[in-house]
DNA sequence: TTGAAAGCGCTACCAA
DNA sequence: TTGGTAGCGCTTTCAA
């Protein structure tokens, strides 16, 4: 059922007022109205400590600003200052889920406390140097780049354009940038080791078919492989789309696959798969053990309760502190932090 | 288990290069290197049609820009131009869920296609006129305000500062702004009417205890009330926190409440509640019918399958088109669109 | 205690 | 075909 926007009828305006050429008030307008110079306006509104302005003048200026509805022009201000307090965060192309969203929210809040303006930029298109240039046009003081949206050349472009800190949040460090290394192999490793410790030897690994997710699914798979290397256990990739039919198809050939354990990429795919397996008459965990990841609430609500790999993201304020440090001390060596904590939460499905 | 950032040791740099005072290249630098004037640089790099520049000069300019890694300064440019293409979208204080996130993603993409730069601004704090002023400092050409973060005075501030379109996305229209009316009473109304049609007469309505959600839960409750007015059915508010203990407590007194149907606010709370009720030995839908909202995938995976109210948000490109129209034609009357489609998806839980 | 003026980086008009 | 230059809104010396 496609949705169509429905306009609600409005009472016609008396006579479409011809858009009064209301130009935006500037500090010069305030100065004029208050009968002072622009400099004085700036002093008053910015509470410049170095200069003494009489209380009477202050009041006049403030009243004038209020009356005109004056709002300073951030671009002009930072043009003059030679730098901004904008921290740019490109929006990842793929939806990142509640875990990451929570992290970003906390981060924004923490940066706000440090008086930075966080700007999330919905970039379109080719993730090459072009993209980095588009970001650089905004002259951010710092850039936080999720995933693998940028290479060393991109970092160089940003640094040349004045960014005092570039921080990547992803699997690989990038030359010249600070890195919050989120190594998802550890997630897979924990899952694989856990399944092995539960006596499982023929392990399936769900690989979401949704585009973009391979950035995470591939390292997780590799982690499972690594955990099982040399144990004689087998690893089988299981492509799976996030829909019931795809899950039913996979479940239908489950017995033929002969798997006794599966790492389902994350809790949502685990729920999808578990349901399909149960509907196909398979018992969990007796026939097949299932492990998810992300430790979402829904895992606790499933029956059997879902075993999962809990993922610990860094605290937003820690990253905010890193950014602030890097901005104040731009000469420092790029820092690299391993920030993806992982731990198995054993429940009933494994 | 609190997480601690662990720094990975780095090989020490040969001799900490003393941060070459590499100043950011400007168009003047490009002009100097190419041996032309700044005007010519501007003409070449912006492909100004009105002016003819020899191919040789073009090449020299482009080469110089490339060599210096020149990136134009967006703030300076829009200062000069007198307007920007920035569309500002304040981030809502509360996490909005996958439905809304998908809508915003689509919207950002659509606006990008129309050559706007979408900026999500993580505002902190008091949602008064102060907030509107902070947004106005960025001189956006349009502002899309979710929820009830702004009043008529805020709209006035934004318009005075040059915003050619202010669009609210929320339950109530705001004077002077375009409105995408998202009336959640309709969601509750559908749920209430559905439960009534299934023969339920003692209806519970889950009210999430998480702060901020009352913006949605209250209208949904009112919708249920409205649907049942005059039918003799009763409506009972059920405060519920999004955790298992809270759900278990509610389930424990369920028989005493004597309810035969419940609208659980959304699918996630429905899953939480349904699980608690089942664990308490109640049969669904025989003893109590459960209806969620949002039509998430997880509802289809529950057993019994969850009945839900499917919510249709407007297409991102429709809103993008509205914004573009309003920007080009700022004199027009504020438009009001009812955009929250709702329809019951009847499955097994009701 | 206040004002005049320079200049941040850029584009667009007018001259050459 | 190109260059000179004014000026967008703001802050900050330097003078008065």
XYZ file of C-alpha atoms (C1' of nucleotides) in Angstrom:
732
model
C 0.000 0.000 0.000
C 2.051 2.950 -1.218
C 1.502 6.078 0.764
C 0.534 9.414 -0.748
C 0.961 12.751 0.979
C -2.410 14.377 1.447
C -2.550 18.119 1.642
C -4.947 19.501 4.205
C -6.895 22.466 2.800
C -5.921 25.806 4.320
C -7.971 28.951 4.645
C -6.736 31.215 1.869
C -4.538 34.084 2.979
C -6.157 37.544 2.720
C -3.726 38.593 0.018
C -0.511 36.652 -0.355
C 1.805 39.132 1.319
C 4.617 39.726 -1.160
C 7.408 38.393 1.042
C 8.705 41.550 2.753
C 12.352 41.830 1.742
C 13.227 41.341 5.351
C 16.979 41.185 5.243
C 18.767 39.407 8.021
C 20.014 41.763 10.740
C 23.788 42.021 11.129
C 25.930 43.348 13.910
C 26.102 46.601 11.947
C 22.332 46.942 12.265
C 22.591 46.398 15.972
C 25.356 48.993 16.183
C 23.286 51.517 14.256
C 20.235 50.992 16.418
C 22.240 51.202 19.631
C 24.189 54.199 18.395
C 27.580 52.566 18.825
C 30.218 51.019 16.594
C 30.288 47.444 15.394
C 33.329 46.851 17.551
C 31.412 47.746 20.666
C 28.616 45.396 19.683
C 31.100 42.589 19.320
C 32.677 43.372 22.687
C 29.367 43.390 24.465
C 27.832 40.315 22.901
C 30.979 38.249 23.342
C 31.693 39.472 26.853
C 35.256 40.251 25.916
C 37.106 40.521 29.181
C 39.960 42.672 27.955
C 37.788 45.671 27.211
C 35.710 47.679 29.630
C 32.332 48.842 28.420
C 29.987 50.948 30.519
C 26.934 49.220 31.861
C 24.662 51.706 30.116
C 26.174 50.912 26.725
C 25.951 47.213 27.376
C 22.267 47.506 28.055
C 21.634 49.571 24.945
C 23.465 47.052 22.792
C 21.712 44.085 24.281
C 18.331 45.745 23.904
C 19.031 46.553 20.278
C 20.123 42.988 19.546
C 17.024 41.668 21.228
C 14.749 44.011 19.347
C 16.180 43.113 15.965
C 16.354 39.423 16.735
C 20.032 39.469 15.956
C 21.785 36.108 15.650
C 25.521 36.005 14.919
C 26.641 34.419 11.688
C 28.686 31.318 12.505
C 30.360 31.116 9.111
C 31.508 34.722 9.193
C 32.751 34.293 12.697
C 34.817 31.211 11.992
C 36.064 32.713 8.768
C 37.428 35.563 10.765
C 38.729 33.336 13.538
C 40.507 31.080 11.097
C 39.075 27.921 12.575
C 35.799 26.338 13.588
C 34.632 24.043 16.380
C 32.879 21.748 13.959
C 33.439 18.032 14.346
C 32.329 16.265 11.218
C 30.896 12.767 11.313
C 29.965 11.329 7.956
C 26.892 9.144 8.163
C 27.707 5.534 7.305
C 26.040 4.315 4.129
C 24.517 1.326 5.882
C 22.174 1.410 8.875
C 24.290 0.543 11.883
C 21.820 -0.702 14.470
C 20.978 0.335 18.006
C 24.405 -0.402 19.480
C 26.268 1.984 17.226
C 23.493 4.573 17.337
C 23.693 4.641 21.095
C 27.433 5.108 20.904
C 27.113 7.998 18.479
C 24.476 9.664 20.622
C 26.671 9.507 23.681
C 29.600 10.789 21.673
C 27.662 13.758 20.365
C 26.560 14.614 23.821
C 30.107 14.398 25.169
C 31.512 16.562 22.372
C 28.754 19.062 22.963
C 29.884 19.313 26.569
C 33.338 20.211 25.279
C 31.741 22.950 23.198
C 32.142 21.332 19.822
C 29.407 21.434 17.234
C 28.812 17.952 15.919
C 27.729 17.787 12.328
C 26.568 14.570 10.762
C 27.051 14.778 7.060
C 25.032 12.571 4.777
C 27.511 12.146 2.006
C 26.436 10.803 -1.306
C 28.400 8.670 -3.587
C 31.838 7.493 -4.431
C 33.884 6.959 -1.342
C 37.141 8.180 -2.810
C 39.156 11.334 -2.532
C 36.208 13.252 -3.948
C 34.320 12.535 -0.757
C 37.139 13.686 1.463
C 37.266 16.932 -0.476
C 33.562 17.515 0.091
C 34.151 17.088 3.809
C 37.197 19.334 3.710
C 35.153 22.177 2.241
C 33.429 22.477 5.577
C 36.794 23.068 7.278
C 36.031 20.905 10.306
C 38.469 20.979 13.191
C 38.113 17.206 13.451
C 36.638 14.395 11.404
C 35.395 11.087 12.751
C 35.162 8.587 9.932
C 33.210 5.394 10.452
C 34.013 2.221 8.580
C 36.345 2.283 5.618
C 35.117 5.428 3.931
C 38.549 6.940 3.546
C 42.132 6.149 2.637
C 45.486 7.769 3.383
C 45.024 10.270 0.530
C 41.701 11.307 2.000
C 43.283 11.834 5.388
C 45.980 13.938 3.757
C 43.356 16.088 2.039
C 41.606 16.691 5.329
C 44.778 17.500 7.214
C 45.936 19.889 4.510
C 42.605 21.660 4.752
C 43.122 22.320 8.421
C 41.538 19.381 10.225
C 43.585 18.986 13.373
C 42.351 15.479 14.059
C 41.134 12.688 11.846
C 39.905 9.600 13.663
C 38.850 6.445 11.904
C 36.401 4.045 13.494
C 36.908 0.822 11.691
C 38.771 -2.408 11.253
C 41.987 -1.052 9.790
C 44.227 1.841 10.779
C 44.706 4.476 8.089
C 48.008 6.254 7.670
C 48.100 9.658 9.297
C 44.862 9.258 11.222
C 44.107 8.275 14.755
C 42.349 4.944 14.881
C 39.707 3.412 17.033
C 40.251 -0.116 15.891
C 37.078 -2.115 15.831
C 38.291 -5.567 15.046
C 35.296 -7.765 14.499
C 37.453 -10.839 14.208
C 37.402 -10.926 17.980
C 33.627 -11.227 17.931
C 33.801 -14.201 15.610
C 36.650 -15.665 17.577
C 34.657 -15.678 20.792
C 31.673 -17.231 19.056
C 33.769 -19.920 17.416
C 35.666 -20.794 20.564
C 32.457 -20.957 22.526
C 30.763 -23.285 20.058
C 33.833 -25.480 20.063
C 33.880 -25.598 23.845
C 30.281 -26.730 23.721
C 31.396 -29.709 21.697
C 30.308 -28.474 18.278
C 32.509 -29.428 15.356
C 30.584 -28.591 12.200
C 30.059 -24.871 12.431
C 27.987 -22.675 10.135
C 28.523 -18.927 9.868
C 25.706 -16.724 8.611
C 26.779 -14.195 5.991
C 24.105 -11.529 5.500
C 23.289 -10.838 1.888
C 22.398 -7.231 2.606
C 24.974 -5.073 0.843
C 27.459 -3.301 3.047
C 27.343 -5.698 5.936
C 30.276 -7.696 4.600
C 32.489 -5.080 6.204
C 31.532 -6.728 9.478
C 30.578 -10.239 8.449
C 33.859 -11.053 6.752
C 36.056 -10.286 9.753
C 33.649 -12.123 12.019
C 33.880 -15.130 9.748
C 37.640 -14.938 9.776
C 37.561 -14.830 13.563
C 35.553 -18.022 13.677
C 37.974 -19.649 11.265
C 40.897 -18.595 13.390
C 39.320 -19.923 16.564
C 38.764 -23.310 14.990
C 42.045 -23.604 13.098
C 43.777 -26.829 13.906
C 40.865 -28.271 15.818
C 39.526 -30.306 12.944
C 36.201 -28.502 13.101
C 34.719 -27.344 9.802
C 33.411 -23.898 8.920
C 30.605 -23.405 6.410
C 29.498 -20.025 5.050
C 25.730 -19.569 4.997
C 24.475 -16.686 2.860
C 21.196 -15.400 4.282
C 18.904 -12.519 3.389
C 17.025 -10.730 6.133
C 13.622 -12.138 5.272
C 11.593 -15.192 6.158
C 11.709 -16.904 2.786
C 15.472 -16.830 2.689
C 15.590 -18.243 6.210
C 13.074 -20.958 5.340
C 15.148 -21.991 2.324
C 18.231 -22.258 4.463
C 16.374 -24.224 7.136
C 15.027 -26.637 4.519
C 18.496 -27.806 3.591
C 19.762 -27.749 7.150
C 19.807 -31.481 7.752
C 21.661 -31.976 4.492
C 24.264 -29.488 5.663
C 24.824 -31.547 8.769
C 25.800 -28.599 10.983
C 25.700 -28.855 14.744
C 26.429 -25.223 15.543
C 25.974 -21.821 13.922
C 27.188 -18.303 14.516
C 24.374 -16.181 13.135
C 26.228 -12.874 12.525
C 24.125 -10.989 15.071
C 21.084 -11.342 17.304
C 18.604 -10.293 14.657
C 19.782 -12.794 12.103
C 19.979 -15.330 14.924
C 16.338 -14.762 15.764
C 15.376 -15.093 12.129
C 17.348 -18.284 11.668
C 16.359 -19.821 14.973
C 12.713 -19.363 14.192
C 13.110 -20.940 10.772
C 15.013 -23.885 12.217
C 12.413 -24.443 14.913
C 9.629 -24.257 12.350
C 11.500 -26.924 10.380
C 11.411 -29.184 13.395
C 14.979 -28.802 14.563
C 15.702 -28.658 18.271
C 17.899 -25.917 19.665
C 20.425 -26.443 21.114
C 20.215 -30.240 20.901
C 20.397 -30.520 17.115
C 22.096 -27.213 16.462
C 23.539 -24.607 18.791
C 22.906 -20.987 17.830
C 24.981 -17.985 18.860
C 24.200 -14.375 18.000
C 26.035 -11.140 18.628
C 25.324 -7.657 20.006
C 23.509 -8.824 23.144
C 20.262 -7.088 22.292
C 17.249 -7.302 24.569
C 15.431 -9.560 22.164
C 17.920 -12.358 22.740
C 16.805 -12.634 26.360
C 13.215 -12.883 25.244
C 13.625 -15.756 22.841
C 13.020 -19.359 23.841
C 15.461 -20.891 24.213
C 17.229 -17.764 25.415
C 19.827 -16.744 22.875
C 23.513 -17.110 23.590
C 25.314 -14.131 22.203
C 28.576 -12.248 21.983
C 28.294 -9.090 23.988
C 30.091 -6.204 22.307
C 31.549 -3.350 24.294
C 31.952 -0.122 22.402
C 34.128 2.582 23.893
C 32.486 5.235 26.000
C 31.507 8.260 23.968
C 33.272 10.546 26.393
C 36.540 8.667 25.955
C 36.473 9.300 22.231
C 35.424 12.878 22.866
C 38.449 13.261 25.117
C 40.707 11.776 22.463
C 39.363 14.230 19.908
C 39.807 17.160 22.238
C 43.364 16.132 23.071
C 44.226 15.736 19.402
C 42.749 19.125 18.559
C 44.755 20.874 21.243
C 47.946 18.964 20.489
C 47.858 18.392 16.746
C 51.534 17.490 16.550
C 51.159 14.261 18.482
C 51.661 10.846 17.030
C 48.491 9.154 15.766
C 47.013 7.081 18.547
C 45.660 3.624 18.009
C 43.205 2.094 20.371
C 41.674 -1.334 20.279
C 38.163 -0.613 21.374
C 35.970 -3.563 20.606
C 35.463 -5.566 23.741
C 33.822 -8.936 23.199
C 32.576 -11.529 25.650
C 30.333 -14.521 25.331
C 27.018 -14.416 27.148
C 26.056 -18.028 27.504
C 22.320 -18.619 27.703
C 20.276 -21.535 26.469
C 20.674 -21.733 22.727
C 24.168 -23.240 22.829
C 32.136 -4.932 32.819
C 33.199 -1.342 32.144
C 35.372 -0.985 29.117
C 38.754 0.725 29.118
C 40.461 2.035 26.031
C 43.795 0.338 25.572
C 46.479 2.143 23.698
C 48.504 0.020 21.349
C 52.219 0.846 21.568
C 53.606 2.585 18.502
C 57.102 2.549 17.109
C 58.577 5.893 18.091
C 58.902 8.395 15.278
C 62.487 9.042 14.108
C 62.341 12.606 15.377
C 58.952 14.089 16.080
C 58.714 16.361 13.041
C 57.834 19.780 14.421
C 54.460 20.097 12.686
C 55.393 22.197 9.630
C 53.292 25.364 9.845
C 51.553 24.168 6.766
C 48.912 26.791 6.259
C 45.844 25.891 4.280
C 46.119 26.844 0.603
C 43.682 29.474 -0.651
C 42.611 30.477 -4.096
C 45.217 33.238 -3.887
C 47.915 30.599 -3.522
C 46.590 28.821 -6.564
C 46.529 32.093 -8.487
C 50.101 32.864 -7.506
C 51.354 29.440 -8.526
C 49.474 29.523 -11.819
C 50.534 33.087 -12.499
C 46.998 34.402 -12.850
C 44.569 36.448 -10.767
C 42.252 35.112 -8.103
C 39.320 35.956 -10.314
C 40.607 33.688 -13.041
C 41.048 30.878 -10.564
C 37.461 31.279 -9.486
C 36.232 31.293 -13.067
C 38.118 28.161 -13.965
C 37.316 26.111 -10.908
C 33.628 27.001 -11.003
C 33.309 26.589 -14.763
C 31.643 29.939 -15.025
C 29.917 29.928 -18.371
C 29.780 33.674 -18.876
C 33.517 34.069 -19.099
C 35.836 32.605 -21.666
C 39.164 31.361 -20.451
C 41.774 29.901 -22.750
C 42.362 26.214 -22.512
C 46.014 26.769 -21.654
C 45.142 28.939 -18.660
C 42.538 26.463 -17.503
C 45.098 23.720 -17.461
C 47.634 25.822 -15.572
C 45.052 26.708 -12.941
C 43.829 23.181 -12.508
C 47.355 21.869 -12.258
C 48.203 24.436 -9.607
C 45.095 23.609 -7.603
C 45.916 19.947 -7.810
C 49.499 20.464 -6.769
C 48.583 22.508 -3.738
C 45.685 20.271 -2.790
C 43.404 23.264 -2.897
C 39.895 22.806 -1.501
C 37.462 25.737 -1.605
C 36.246 27.124 1.696
C 32.504 26.513 1.939
C 31.925 29.118 4.634
C 33.673 31.853 2.698
C 31.801 30.915 -0.412
C 28.374 30.996 1.163
C 29.233 34.171 3.035
C 29.940 35.778 -0.261
C 26.933 34.236 -1.953
C 24.613 35.359 0.826
C 23.044 31.954 1.239
C 23.907 28.327 1.796
C 22.491 24.993 0.665
C 22.546 23.600 4.158
C 19.452 21.806 5.365
C 19.599 21.470 9.113
C 18.063 18.515 10.904
C 18.371 18.605 14.666
C 18.859 15.135 16.125
C 15.926 14.155 18.318
C 16.835 13.730 21.968
C 15.369 10.247 22.124
C 16.375 7.286 19.975
C 13.723 6.958 17.315
C 13.969 3.371 16.135
C 14.569 1.740 12.778
C 11.434 3.084 11.120
C 12.327 6.718 11.621
C 16.004 6.117 10.929
C 15.155 4.604 7.596
C 12.997 7.597 6.764
C 15.769 10.028 7.638
C 18.279 8.079 5.565
C 16.055 8.181 2.538
C 15.416 11.859 3.087
C 19.102 12.679 3.305
C 19.740 10.800 0.136
C 16.922 12.587 -1.681
C 18.074 16.010 -0.521
C 21.591 15.147 -1.566
C 20.285 14.462 -5.054
C 18.836 17.982 -5.074
C 22.279 19.287 -4.163
C 21.548 20.211 -0.586
C 23.992 19.497 2.177
C 22.204 17.772 5.003
C 23.548 18.534 8.415
C 22.374 16.671 11.469
C 22.985 18.803 14.482
C 23.253 17.212 17.882
C 21.862 20.004 19.952
C 22.224 19.880 23.663
C 19.806 21.072 26.178
C 16.927 23.374 26.747
C 14.485 23.220 23.911
C 13.504 26.860 23.975
C 14.331 29.854 21.864
C 17.978 29.436 22.836
C 18.054 26.266 20.802
C 16.528 27.892 17.756
C 19.160 30.604 17.950
C 21.932 28.036 17.976
C 20.487 26.542 14.814
C 20.053 29.968 13.243
C 23.762 30.719 13.664
C 24.432 28.151 10.979
C 22.220 30.096 8.528
C 20.583 27.018 7.057
C 18.395 27.483 4.000
C 15.907 25.066 5.542
C 15.327 23.431 8.897
C 13.537 20.143 9.480
C 12.501 19.895 13.086
C 11.452 16.535 14.494
C 9.046 16.217 17.392
C 8.114 19.250 19.427
C 11.521 20.841 19.744
C 10.369 24.275 18.681
C 7.563 26.798 19.064
C 6.305 29.726 16.983
C 8.982 32.035 18.434
C 11.658 29.570 17.391
C 10.250 29.456 13.888
C 10.285 33.246 13.793
C 13.933 33.334 14.861
C 14.858 30.928 12.103
C 12.930 32.767 9.438
C 14.380 36.098 10.464
C 17.833 34.595 10.156
C 17.202 33.663 6.573
C 15.803 30.132 6.657
C 13.502 29.937 3.664
C 11.697 26.864 4.901
C 10.983 25.481 8.334
C 9.252 22.115 8.405
C 8.082 20.449 11.575
C 7.709 16.691 11.790
C 5.438 16.119 14.704
C 1.991 15.879 16.154
C 1.071 19.559 16.131
C 1.438 22.256 13.496
C 3.520 25.251 14.548
C 2.629 28.744 13.409
C 4.663 29.917 10.465
C 6.170 26.536 9.641
C 5.255 23.865 7.186
C 4.039 20.754 8.940
C 4.300 17.074 8.315
C 1.664 16.050 10.782
C 2.378 12.757 12.406
C -0.708 12.086 14.400
C -0.126 9.021 16.502
C -3.704 8.984 17.701
C -4.497 7.195 14.467
C -2.138 4.392 15.431
C -3.885 3.925 18.759
C -7.263 4.240 17.119
C -6.563 1.376 14.740
C -5.294 -0.794 17.577
C -8.291 -0.036 19.776
C -10.830 -0.605 17.044
C -9.161 -3.847 16.083
C -9.147 -5.195 19.629
C -12.790 -4.231 19.999
C -13.674 -5.971 16.751
C -12.004 -9.088 18.114
C -14.447 -9.009 21.002
C -12.134 -7.548 23.632
C -13.692 -5.193 26.142
C -11.154 -4.669 28.906
C -8.200 -3.112 27.129
C -4.783 -2.332 28.564
C -2.447 0.216 26.975
C 1.266 -0.012 27.665
C 2.847 3.324 28.554
C 6.666 3.116 28.342
C 8.452 4.553 31.326
C 11.447 5.585 29.256
C 11.588 9.364 29.269
C 10.700 11.093 26.047
C 8.481 8.394 24.652
C 5.365 9.989 26.112
C 5.366 12.238 23.075
C 4.179 9.184 21.185
C 2.562 7.063 23.860
C 0.111 9.698 25.010
C -1.454 10.305 21.608
C -1.575 6.585 20.965
C -3.407 6.133 24.258
C -5.810 8.871 23.351
C -6.466 7.169 20.039
C -7.377 3.945 21.803
C -9.679 5.861 24.124
C -11.356 7.535 21.206
C -11.861 4.271 19.364
C -13.553 2.747 22.385
C -15.604 5.745 23.463
C -19.217 4.847 23.870
C -18.642 1.132 23.464
C -18.593 0.373 27.148
C -15.092 -1.052 26.903
C -12.584 0.020 29.547
C -9.078 1.375 29.022
C -6.316 0.789 31.568
C -2.894 2.473 31.445
C -0.004 0.108 32.071
C 3.329 1.760 32.885
C 6.168 -0.496 31.753
C 9.933 -0.122 31.705
C 11.891 -1.727 28.896
C 13.389 -4.510 31.001
C 12.426 -8.007 32.032
C 11.838 -7.323 35.707
C 9.365 -4.596 34.965
C 7.567 -6.872 32.535
C 7.526 -9.735 35.027
C 6.015 -7.479 37.684
C 3.299 -6.413 35.309
C 2.614 -10.008 34.280
C 2.375 -11.081 37.903
C -0.616 -8.864 38.524
C -2.167 -9.551 35.140
C -4.964 -11.831 36.304
C -5.887 -9.313 38.958
C -6.137 -6.639 36.280
C -8.621 -8.789 34.414
C -7.646 -7.500 30.956
C -8.536 -9.391 27.818
C -6.632 -7.270 25.348
C -3.587 -4.996 25.303
C -2.059 -2.490 22.944
C 1.627 -2.681 23.771
C 2.828 0.694 22.419
C 5.051 -0.904 19.790
C 6.417 -4.246 18.640
C 9.389 -4.224 20.969
C 7.340 -3.622 24.091
C 4.843 -6.135 22.751
C 7.542 -8.767 22.500
C 8.712 -7.987 26.019
C 5.219 -8.136 27.454
C 4.130 -11.163 25.485
C 7.098 -13.137 26.717
C 6.399 -12.173 30.303
C 2.731 -13.088 29.983
C 3.550 -16.447 28.432
C 6.099 -17.150 31.147
C 3.351 -16.388 33.679
C 1.198 -19.060 32.080
C -1.189 -16.863 30.169
C -2.342 -17.949 26.743
C -2.191 -15.550 23.841
C -4.572 -14.706 22.291
C -7.072 -16.824 24.236
C -6.614 -15.126 27.610
C -5.280 -11.844 26.334
C -4.921 -10.445 22.852
C -1.719 -8.480 22.161
C -1.230 -5.839 19.479
C 2.021 -4.026 18.749
C 2.929 -1.249 16.366
C 5.593 -0.477 13.735
C 5.351 -3.810 11.913
C 8.959 -4.769 12.540
C 10.366 -8.038 11.286
C 10.489 -9.466 14.777
C 6.709 -9.504 15.023
C 6.538 -12.077 12.257
C 9.039 -14.260 14.077
C 7.221 -14.450 17.376
C 4.875 -17.284 18.242
C 2.050 -16.574 18.116
C 2.815 -14.158 15.310
C 2.313 -10.614 16.505
C -0.602 -8.534 15.278
C 0.570 -5.002 14.767
C -0.273 -1.578 13.424
C 1.740 -0.949 10.318
C 2.904 2.655 10.099
C 3.529 4.347 6.786
C 5.935 7.241 6.887
C 6.063 9.590 3.920
C 8.633 8.895 1.228
C 11.853 10.785 1.840
C 11.800 12.163 -1.675
C 8.336 13.657 -1.139
C 9.591 15.633 1.827
C 12.709 16.550 -0.113
C 10.486 17.878 -2.885
C 8.453 19.879 -0.381
C 11.616 21.416 1.014
C 12.924 22.273 -2.424
C 9.625 23.848 -3.418
C 9.512 25.898 -0.235
C 13.081 27.077 -0.708
C 12.432 28.232 -4.259
C 9.088 29.807 -3.410
C 9.495 31.131 0.119
C 6.426 33.330 -0.117
C 3.990 30.421 -0.241
C 1.548 29.588 2.469
C 2.725 26.986 4.966
C 1.660 23.564 3.804
C 0.227 20.979 6.101
C 0.318 17.328 5.279
C -1.060 14.426 7.231
C 1.602 11.827 6.694
C 1.142 9.010 9.150
C -0.579 6.139 7.434
C -1.741 3.384 9.772
C -3.231 -0.012 9.077
C -3.759 -3.091 11.166
C -1.813 -6.197 10.240
C -3.778 -9.015 11.772
C -1.715 -12.064 12.619
C -2.122 -14.550 15.446
C -1.758 -12.675 18.715
C -5.195 -11.059 18.586
C 35.491 53.816 27.129
C 34.768 53.714 22.240
C 35.688 53.909 17.089
C 38.180 53.225 12.659
C 39.880 49.924 9.829
C 42.063 45.706 8.275
C 41.309 41.314 6.674
C 39.543 36.084 6.945
C 38.446 33.419 1.518
C 35.589 33.921 -1.958
C 32.831 35.572 -6.254
C 31.004 38.958 -9.488
C 31.008 43.246 -11.428
C 33.485 46.419 -14.381
C 37.699 47.739 -16.921
C 41.375 46.848 -19.608
C 40.630 36.833 -22.373
C 42.108 38.421 -17.972
C 42.794 41.487 -13.724
C 41.438 44.845 -10.160
C 38.498 45.343 -6.611
C 34.509 45.640 -3.586
C 32.253 43.512 -0.045
C 29.650 39.298 2.365
C 29.639 39.526 8.547
C 32.612 39.250 11.892
C 36.600 40.128 15.422
C 40.644 42.489 16.911
C 44.402 45.294 16.978
C 45.613 50.187 17.244
C 44.312 55.071 18.053
C 41.792 58.421 20.050
